[in-house]
Amino acid sequence: MAWDGLKKFVFRRKRDLPEGLWMRCDDCGALIYKKVVEERNNTCPECNYHFPMTAPERIQLLLDPGSFHELWEDLTPVDPLGFVGVNVYRDRLAETQIQTGLRDAAIVGVGTIQSKPLVFGVTDSRFIMGSMGSVVGEKIARGAELAAQEKLPYVVISGSGGGARMYEGCLSLMQMAKTSAAIARLHDAGGVFVSVLTHPTMAGVMASFAALGHIVIAEPKALIGFTGPRVIEQTIKQELPKGFQRAEFMLDHGFVDLIVARQELRETLARILGYIPGRVASGIHPALSPA
Amino acid sequence: MTVEYTHDFEKPIAELEQEIAKLERLAVKSQLNLSAELEKLRDRALQVKREIYGNLTPWQRVQIARDPRRPLLTDYLAGAVEDFLELHGDRTYGDDKAVVTGFGRIGDERVMLVGHKRGKNTAERVKCNFGSPHPEGYRKALLKMQLAEQCRIPVVTIINTAGAYPGIGAEERGQAQAIAKNLFEMSRLRTQILCIVIGEGGSGGALGIGLGDRLAILENAYFSVISPEGCAAILWKDGTKAPQAAQVLKLAPKDLQGLGVVDDIIPEPVGGAHQDPPGAVARVKEYIQKTLRELRALPIGELLKKRYERHRRIGAFLEGEEAKVYFQASMVKAAARAQAKAQKEAGGAAPNAPAPNAASPTESALLVAGAGGVLSAAPPSASAPAPSPSAAAAPPAPAPVAPARSPAPAAAGEGRGEGWSEPPSASATPAPIAATTPDPTAPPAAP
C-alpha cells in the first residue's frame, strides 16, 4: 500500500533524466546540473537528496573493483498465483527483466570492501519497486546462512517502497518470516548483520530483515517506516509533520544507528567491518583470500 | 436458535428457513402432524447450506471472516480457556488494548494466550482500536511469549486483525521494527508456538504474532499480503473491485494450504462460525489440544529445526535448468508481445505516418529497445518470424530479446561475475533504462 505515495519519489528521476543537461531535484526542487549530480553519486548538490541507485551501481560504488562474485544469480521468479490483474505478473516480470537485465530485485554475493571480505546483498528499486517476492526472500536468507557458515559479516542495502510483493500473495508475506528467521540464525551463530536503508525502505521489507541489523545505517532523507505516508494521511485525516518517517526522524527516534551520505558509505562500511571479525572458512571465491 | 442471514449469497437459505418457520407455526396452530414435511424441508435447508458454504468465493469468505457476529478472541477465552489470567503492558511504553495476553488452561494444557482483540460493540471497538495494534502491542506479545518460554509452556496465538495500525504514534514508536523483532524472536523461541487465524489475517499486522510451529486457519477466515480493497485500489484504482482482488490474491484457506503457507484448516459448523459460535469455539479448542500434544512430542531442538525449515522452504522460484527454460520462454513471449504490438501500431499508424515507431516511446518500442540496447534499432520488422511457443526450449536463443547487459537466455548465469567490474557506462546504462518508465497503471506491492 505504501507504493502509491512513493512512486512519485522513486520514478521521477527516470522521467527527468533522459533529455538535457539539467534536472530538477525531487526533494528541494532546485534545477541542478546533471553531470554534477552524477559525479556526486546521484545526490543533489543543493540539498544532498539521494536519488535511487541501481544494484549494479551500488556494487560499483561500494565493493573493491572486480571483487564481487554474484551467487545464485539464476534464481528466477515465477508466477505462483497465476496473477492476472490489469496485466499478467509473468509478463510484467519479463518486461522488467528485459529493462533491467536482472532476474529479480536482489543481487547477493561475496566480495571485499577495502580488502575486508563480506557477504553482500543489494536490492534494485527498478525491479517492481525493489519489492520482496520469493526470489528476494530466498537470496537474502541464503546470504544470511552463508554469512553464518563462513563467519563473514553480512551487509544488505535495502530499498523498497512496496515491501512484500503483492503479485506473489502470501508467499511474499511469508518471506518476512523466512528472512527474519535466517537473520536470527546468523545472530545465534555469532555473525554480524549490517542493514543499510535507502530511499525508500517500507512495509514488509522494513518489518523484517531490514530492521534487524545489528547496525542500521540510513542514507540522508530516506523514507523509512511501515505504512506509507499517504495511507497514514488518509487514515488519520491530517497532514503529516515535515520530515516524518525520514532517516533523520528515525535517527531521532532511536531506530537508526547512523546516517551516512552516499559518498562516505564505502569508507564507513570499511570502518565498521574493521570491528567485526571476519574470516573465510572455505574457499568460496578466489577473490576472498582467507584472512 | 434464530439466525439472521445478512449476506447476499445466504438468501436461498433465509428463504428456506422462513418456510420452515411458517410450517412450524402452521403445525402448532392447526394441530396437524407436519413432521414429515418439516423433516424434508430441514434436510433440504441443510443441503443448500452445505452447498453454498462449501462453494464460497474468496470474496464471500472475506465477508464472513469480517462478520461482526463471528466469535472473537473474547469468545474463545470464555468458551475454550479456563482460569484466564490477563497480563498487561510492554514495560516500555504502555498497554495496547488491541493485543490481549495472559496465562490460561485449555483442557490439561497450560498455555500463554496472545491474540488480537476487536471488541463486541462500538465502545469496546474504539477502546481496542478495532484490533489494529501499535508497536507496544507487538512488544507486549513478545514479552509474554518470552515469559512462556521461561515457564516452559506453549504459546497459542489467536489472529484476527485487518492490519497493524497506520498512524503517527505507531510509526514514531517503530511499528516496522516491532513486527520484525517479533519475527526474529518467534523464530527461535524455545517453546511450542501454535498460531490460528480466526477471522482476518491482515498482512504484517497478523504475521507479527503469526510465526510458529503450525499456522492454522478457520475455514472462513483469510490471510493476505494486502487487503482486497487495497489490492483493488492499486491494480484497478477502484476499491469496489475488491471481489476480483480477493480472487487473484489467493487468500482463501484452501489456496493458502496449497501454497504451503497454512498447515491446517479448521472446519467451521455448517453455515459458518457466526451461526454457531459455541460450535466453532469447541472445534478450535479440540484442534489446539490435539496439535499441542503433537508438538510436545518433539524435543525442543527438533521443534526449532522444523520451525526454521517450515518457513525457510516457503516460496516459489526456479533454479538451474528449469529456470533457464522458464526464463527463455518468458523472453520469447515478451518478444512476441512486443512484436505484435509494434505491428498493430505500425499498421494502425501506416496511413499517416510512413515511418512507424521511430518516435513515440511506446511500450513495445521500449521493450525491444531495452532488449537491443539502442532505441533507434527497434525494428518492428514484419518479416521477422513470429516466435512460436516451441521456440522456447530451442537454442540458439531468440536474438531479438537478448538484453543489453546480462541474461541473454542462452548465456544466462554465465559471465556475470566479471560483469560487475565493468566501467559504469556498461553496468549502469541509463539510456534505455531511463526511458522505460514502468507502466503506471499497474503499480506493484503491498505492505
PDB file of C-alpha atoms in Angstrom, chain A residues 129-260:
ATOM      1  CA  MET A 129       9.884  -1.210  -6.611  1.00  0.00           C
ATOM      2  CA  GLY A 130      12.519  -3.459  -5.087  1.00  0.00           C
ATOM      3  CA  SER A 131       9.682  -5.436  -3.553  1.00  0.00           C
ATOM      4  CA  MET A 132      10.271  -8.751  -1.831  1.00  0.00           C
ATOM      5  CA  GLY A 133       8.882 -11.828  -3.518  1.00  0.00           C
ATOM      6  CA  SER A 134      10.098 -15.402  -3.220  1.00  0.00           C
ATOM      7  CA  VAL A 135      13.398 -14.819  -5.008  1.00  0.00           C
ATOM      8  CA  VAL A 136      14.387 -11.777  -2.958  1.00  0.00           C
ATOM      9  CA  GLY A 137      13.454 -13.566   0.273  1.00  0.00           C
ATOM     10  CA  GLU A 138      15.353 -16.682  -0.742  1.00  0.00           C
ATOM     11  CA  LYS A 139      18.502 -14.776  -1.705  1.00  0.00           C
ATOM     12  CA  ILE A 140      18.502 -12.695   1.481  1.00  0.00           C
ATOM     13  CA  ALA A 141      18.051 -15.887   3.535  1.00  0.00           C
ATOM     14  CA  ARG A 142      20.784 -17.754   1.666  1.00  0.00           C
ATOM     15  CA  GLY A 143      23.093 -14.793   2.147  1.00  0.00           C
ATOM     16  CA  ALA A 144      22.491 -14.905   5.892  1.00  0.00           C
ATOM     17  CA  GLU A 145      23.103 -18.642   6.002  1.00  0.00           C
ATOM     18  CA  LEU A 146      26.310 -18.280   4.019  1.00  0.00           C
ATOM     19  CA  ALA A 147      27.498 -15.488   6.295  1.00  0.00           C
ATOM     20  CA  ALA A 148      26.824 -17.704   9.333  1.00  0.00           C
ATOM     21  CA  GLN A 149      28.607 -20.647   7.783  1.00  0.00           C
ATOM     22  CA  GLU A 150      31.630 -18.713   6.533  1.00  0.00           C
ATOM     23  CA  LYS A 151      31.825 -16.457   9.584  1.00  0.00           C
ATOM     24  CA  LEU A 152      31.598 -13.389   7.400  1.00  0.00           C
ATOM     25  CA  PRO A 153      29.839 -10.118   8.102  1.00  0.00           C
ATOM     26  CA  TYR A 154      26.635  -9.616   6.154  1.00  0.00           C
ATOM     27  CA  VAL A 155      25.762  -6.259   4.635  1.00  0.00           C
ATOM     28  CA  VAL A 156      22.472  -5.670   2.827  1.00  0.00           C
ATOM     29  CA  ILE A 157      21.489  -2.432   1.115  1.00  0.00           C
ATOM     30  CA  SER A 158      17.675  -2.319   1.105  1.00  0.00           C
ATOM     31  CA  GLY A 159      15.298  -0.099  -0.761  1.00  0.00           C
ATOM     32  CA  SER A 160      11.686  -0.955  -1.336  1.00  0.00           C
ATOM     33  CA  GLY A 161       8.647   1.253  -1.349  1.00  0.00           C
ATOM     34  CA  GLY A 162       6.229  -1.606  -1.551  1.00  0.00           C
ATOM     35  CA  GLY A 163       7.641  -4.135   0.861  1.00  0.00           C
ATOM     36  CA  ALA A 164       6.239  -7.591   0.232  1.00  0.00           C
ATOM     37  CA  ARG A 165       5.382  -8.101  -3.431  1.00  0.00           C
ATOM     38  CA  MET A 166       1.612  -8.239  -3.888  1.00  0.00           C
ATOM     39  CA  TYR A 167       1.864 -10.351  -7.026  1.00  0.00           C
ATOM     40  CA  GLU A 168       3.055 -13.373  -5.076  1.00  0.00           C
ATOM     41  CA  GLY A 169       0.393 -13.075  -2.383  1.00  0.00           C
ATOM     42  CA  CYS A 170       1.077 -14.690   0.945  1.00  0.00           C
ATOM     43  CA  LEU A 171       4.242 -16.269  -0.370  1.00  0.00           C
ATOM     44  CA  SER A 172       5.697 -12.756  -0.351  1.00  0.00           C
ATOM     45  CA  LEU A 173       4.346 -12.077   3.099  1.00  0.00           C
ATOM     46  CA  MET A 174       5.997 -15.223   4.413  1.00  0.00           C
ATOM     47  CA  GLN A 175       9.368 -14.065   3.084  1.00  0.00           C
ATOM     48  CA  MET A 176       9.271 -11.683   6.027  1.00  0.00           C
ATOM     49  CA  ALA A 177       9.237 -14.694   8.326  1.00  0.00           C
ATOM     50  CA  LYS A 178      11.854 -16.501   6.275  1.00  0.00           C
ATOM     51  CA  THR A 179      14.379 -13.672   6.164  1.00  0.00           C
ATOM     52  CA  SER A 180      13.867 -12.737   9.819  1.00  0.00           C
ATOM     53  CA  ALA A 181      14.418 -16.337  10.861  1.00  0.00           C
ATOM     54  CA  ALA A 182      17.593 -16.501   8.767  1.00  0.00           C
ATOM     55  CA  ILE A 183      18.915 -13.304  10.352  1.00  0.00           C
ATOM     56  CA  ALA A 184      18.125 -14.774  13.785  1.00  0.00           C
ATOM     57  CA  ARG A 185      20.213 -17.809  12.890  1.00  0.00           C
ATOM     58  CA  LEU A 186      23.081 -15.599  11.770  1.00  0.00           C
ATOM     59  CA  HIS A 187      22.787 -13.797  15.086  1.00  0.00           C
ATOM     60  CA  ASP A 188      22.860 -17.074  17.014  1.00  0.00           C
ATOM     61  CA  ALA A 189      25.908 -18.185  15.041  1.00  0.00           C
ATOM     62  CA  GLY A 190      27.740 -15.080  16.240  1.00  0.00           C
ATOM     63  CA  GLY A 191      27.530 -13.237  12.959  1.00  0.00           C
ATOM     64  CA  VAL A 192      27.002  -9.532  12.477  1.00  0.00           C
ATOM     65  CA  PHE A 193      24.428  -8.067  10.119  1.00  0.00           C
ATOM     66  CA  VAL A 194      24.670  -4.514   8.848  1.00  0.00           C
ATOM     67  CA  SER A 195      21.483  -3.154   7.304  1.00  0.00           C
ATOM     68  CA  VAL A 196      21.688  -0.095   5.081  1.00  0.00           C
ATOM     69  CA  LEU A 197      18.359   1.626   4.407  1.00  0.00           C
ATOM     70  CA  THR A 198      17.964   3.672   1.263  1.00  0.00           C
ATOM     71  CA  HIS A 199      15.086   5.744  -0.018  1.00  0.00           C
ATOM     72  CA  PRO A 200      12.516   4.296   0.446  1.00  0.00           C
ATOM     73  CA  THR A 201      12.511   1.262   2.777  1.00  0.00           C
ATOM     74  CA  MET A 202       8.973   0.491   3.893  1.00  0.00           C
ATOM     75  CA  ALA A 203       6.380  -2.078   4.834  1.00  0.00           C
ATOM     76  CA  GLY A 204       7.274  -5.769   4.589  1.00  0.00           C
ATOM     77  CA  VAL A 205      10.954  -5.176   3.941  1.00  0.00           C
ATOM     78  CA  MET A 206      11.326  -2.778   6.866  1.00  0.00           C
ATOM     79  CA  ALA A 207       9.154  -5.003   9.066  1.00  0.00           C
ATOM     80  CA  SER A 208      11.560  -7.894   8.560  1.00  0.00           C
ATOM     81  CA  PHE A 209      15.249  -8.218   7.722  1.00  0.00           C
ATOM     82  CA  ALA A 210      15.929  -4.545   7.039  1.00  0.00           C
ATOM     83  CA  ALA A 211      15.038  -3.580  10.616  1.00  0.00           C
ATOM     84  CA  LEU A 212      17.093  -6.398  12.112  1.00  0.00           C
ATOM     85  CA  GLY A 213      20.604  -5.086  11.559  1.00  0.00           C
ATOM     86  CA  HIS A 214      22.966  -5.211  14.497  1.00  0.00           C
ATOM     87  CA  ILE A 215      23.935  -1.931  12.935  1.00  0.00           C
ATOM     88  CA  VAL A 216      21.357   0.054  10.981  1.00  0.00           C
ATOM     89  CA  ILE A 217      22.594   2.759   8.624  1.00  0.00           C
ATOM     90  CA  ALA A 218      20.343   5.090   6.650  1.00  0.00           C
ATOM     91  CA  GLU A 219      21.022   7.357   3.717  1.00  0.00           C
ATOM     92  CA  PRO A 220      20.115  11.011   4.322  1.00  0.00           C
ATOM     93  CA  LYS A 221      16.420  11.830   3.898  1.00  0.00           C
ATOM     94  CA  ALA A 222      15.497   8.227   3.086  1.00  0.00           C
ATOM     95  CA  LEU A 223      11.859   7.441   3.785  1.00  0.00           C
ATOM     96  CA  ILE A 224      11.748   4.611   6.324  1.00  0.00           C
ATOM     97  CA  GLY A 225       8.768   3.078   8.059  1.00  0.00           C
ATOM     98  CA  PHE A 226       5.915   0.622   7.981  1.00  0.00           C
ATOM     99  CA  THR A 227       2.882   2.308   6.441  1.00  0.00           C
ATOM    100  CA  GLY A 228       3.308   4.726   3.546  1.00  0.00           C
ATOM    101  CA  PRO A 229       2.675   8.407   4.328  1.00  0.00           C
ATOM    102  CA  ARG A 230      -0.335   8.687   2.054  1.00  0.00           C
ATOM    103  CA  VAL A 231      -2.164   5.824   3.682  1.00  0.00           C
ATOM    104  CA  ILE A 232      -1.480   7.321   7.103  1.00  0.00           C
ATOM    105  CA  GLU A 233      -2.775  10.701   5.975  1.00  0.00           C
ATOM    106  CA  GLN A 234      -5.913   9.101   4.602  1.00  0.00           C
ATOM    107  CA  THR A 235      -6.454   7.154   7.800  1.00  0.00           C
ATOM    108  CA  ILE A 236      -5.931   9.900  10.347  1.00  0.00           C
ATOM    109  CA  LYS A 237      -7.186  12.660   8.056  1.00  0.00           C
ATOM    110  CA  GLN A 238      -4.496  15.133   8.908  1.00  0.00           C
ATOM    111  CA  GLU A 239      -1.285  16.279   7.333  1.00  0.00           C
ATOM    112  CA  LEU A 240       1.898  14.616   8.474  1.00  0.00           C
ATOM    113  CA  PRO A 241       4.614  16.711  10.083  1.00  0.00           C
ATOM    114  CA  LYS A 242       7.540  17.733   7.906  1.00  0.00           C
ATOM    115  CA  GLY A 243      10.315  15.179   7.837  1.00  0.00           C
ATOM    116  CA  PHE A 244       8.017  12.414   9.091  1.00  0.00           C
ATOM    117  CA  GLN A 245       9.480   8.936   8.500  1.00  0.00           C
ATOM    118  CA  ARG A 246      12.681  10.374   7.086  1.00  0.00           C
ATOM    119  CA  ALA A 247      16.078   8.988   8.084  1.00  0.00           C
ATOM    120  CA  GLU A 248      16.671  11.930  10.419  1.00  0.00           C
ATOM    121  CA  PHE A 249      13.321  11.276  12.117  1.00  0.00           C
ATOM    122  CA  MET A 250      14.215   7.613  12.517  1.00  0.00           C
ATOM    123  CA  LEU A 251      17.589   8.566  14.000  1.00  0.00           C
ATOM    124  CA  ASP A 252      15.855  10.888  16.470  1.00  0.00           C
ATOM    125  CA  HIS A 253      13.504   8.100  17.469  1.00  0.00           C
ATOM    126  CA  GLY A 254      16.292   5.619  18.010  1.00  0.00           C
ATOM    127  CA  PHE A 255      15.744   3.212  15.148  1.00  0.00           C
ATOM    128  CA  VAL A 256      18.877   4.024  13.193  1.00  0.00           C
ATOM    129  CA  ASP A 257      22.495   3.934  14.366  1.00  0.00           C
ATOM    130  CA  LEU A 258      23.809   6.475  11.950  1.00  0.00           C
ATOM    131  CA  ILE A 259      23.054   8.420   8.816  1.00  0.00           C
ATOM    132  CA  VAL A 260      25.765   8.206   6.218  1.00  0.00           C
TER     133      VAL A 260
END
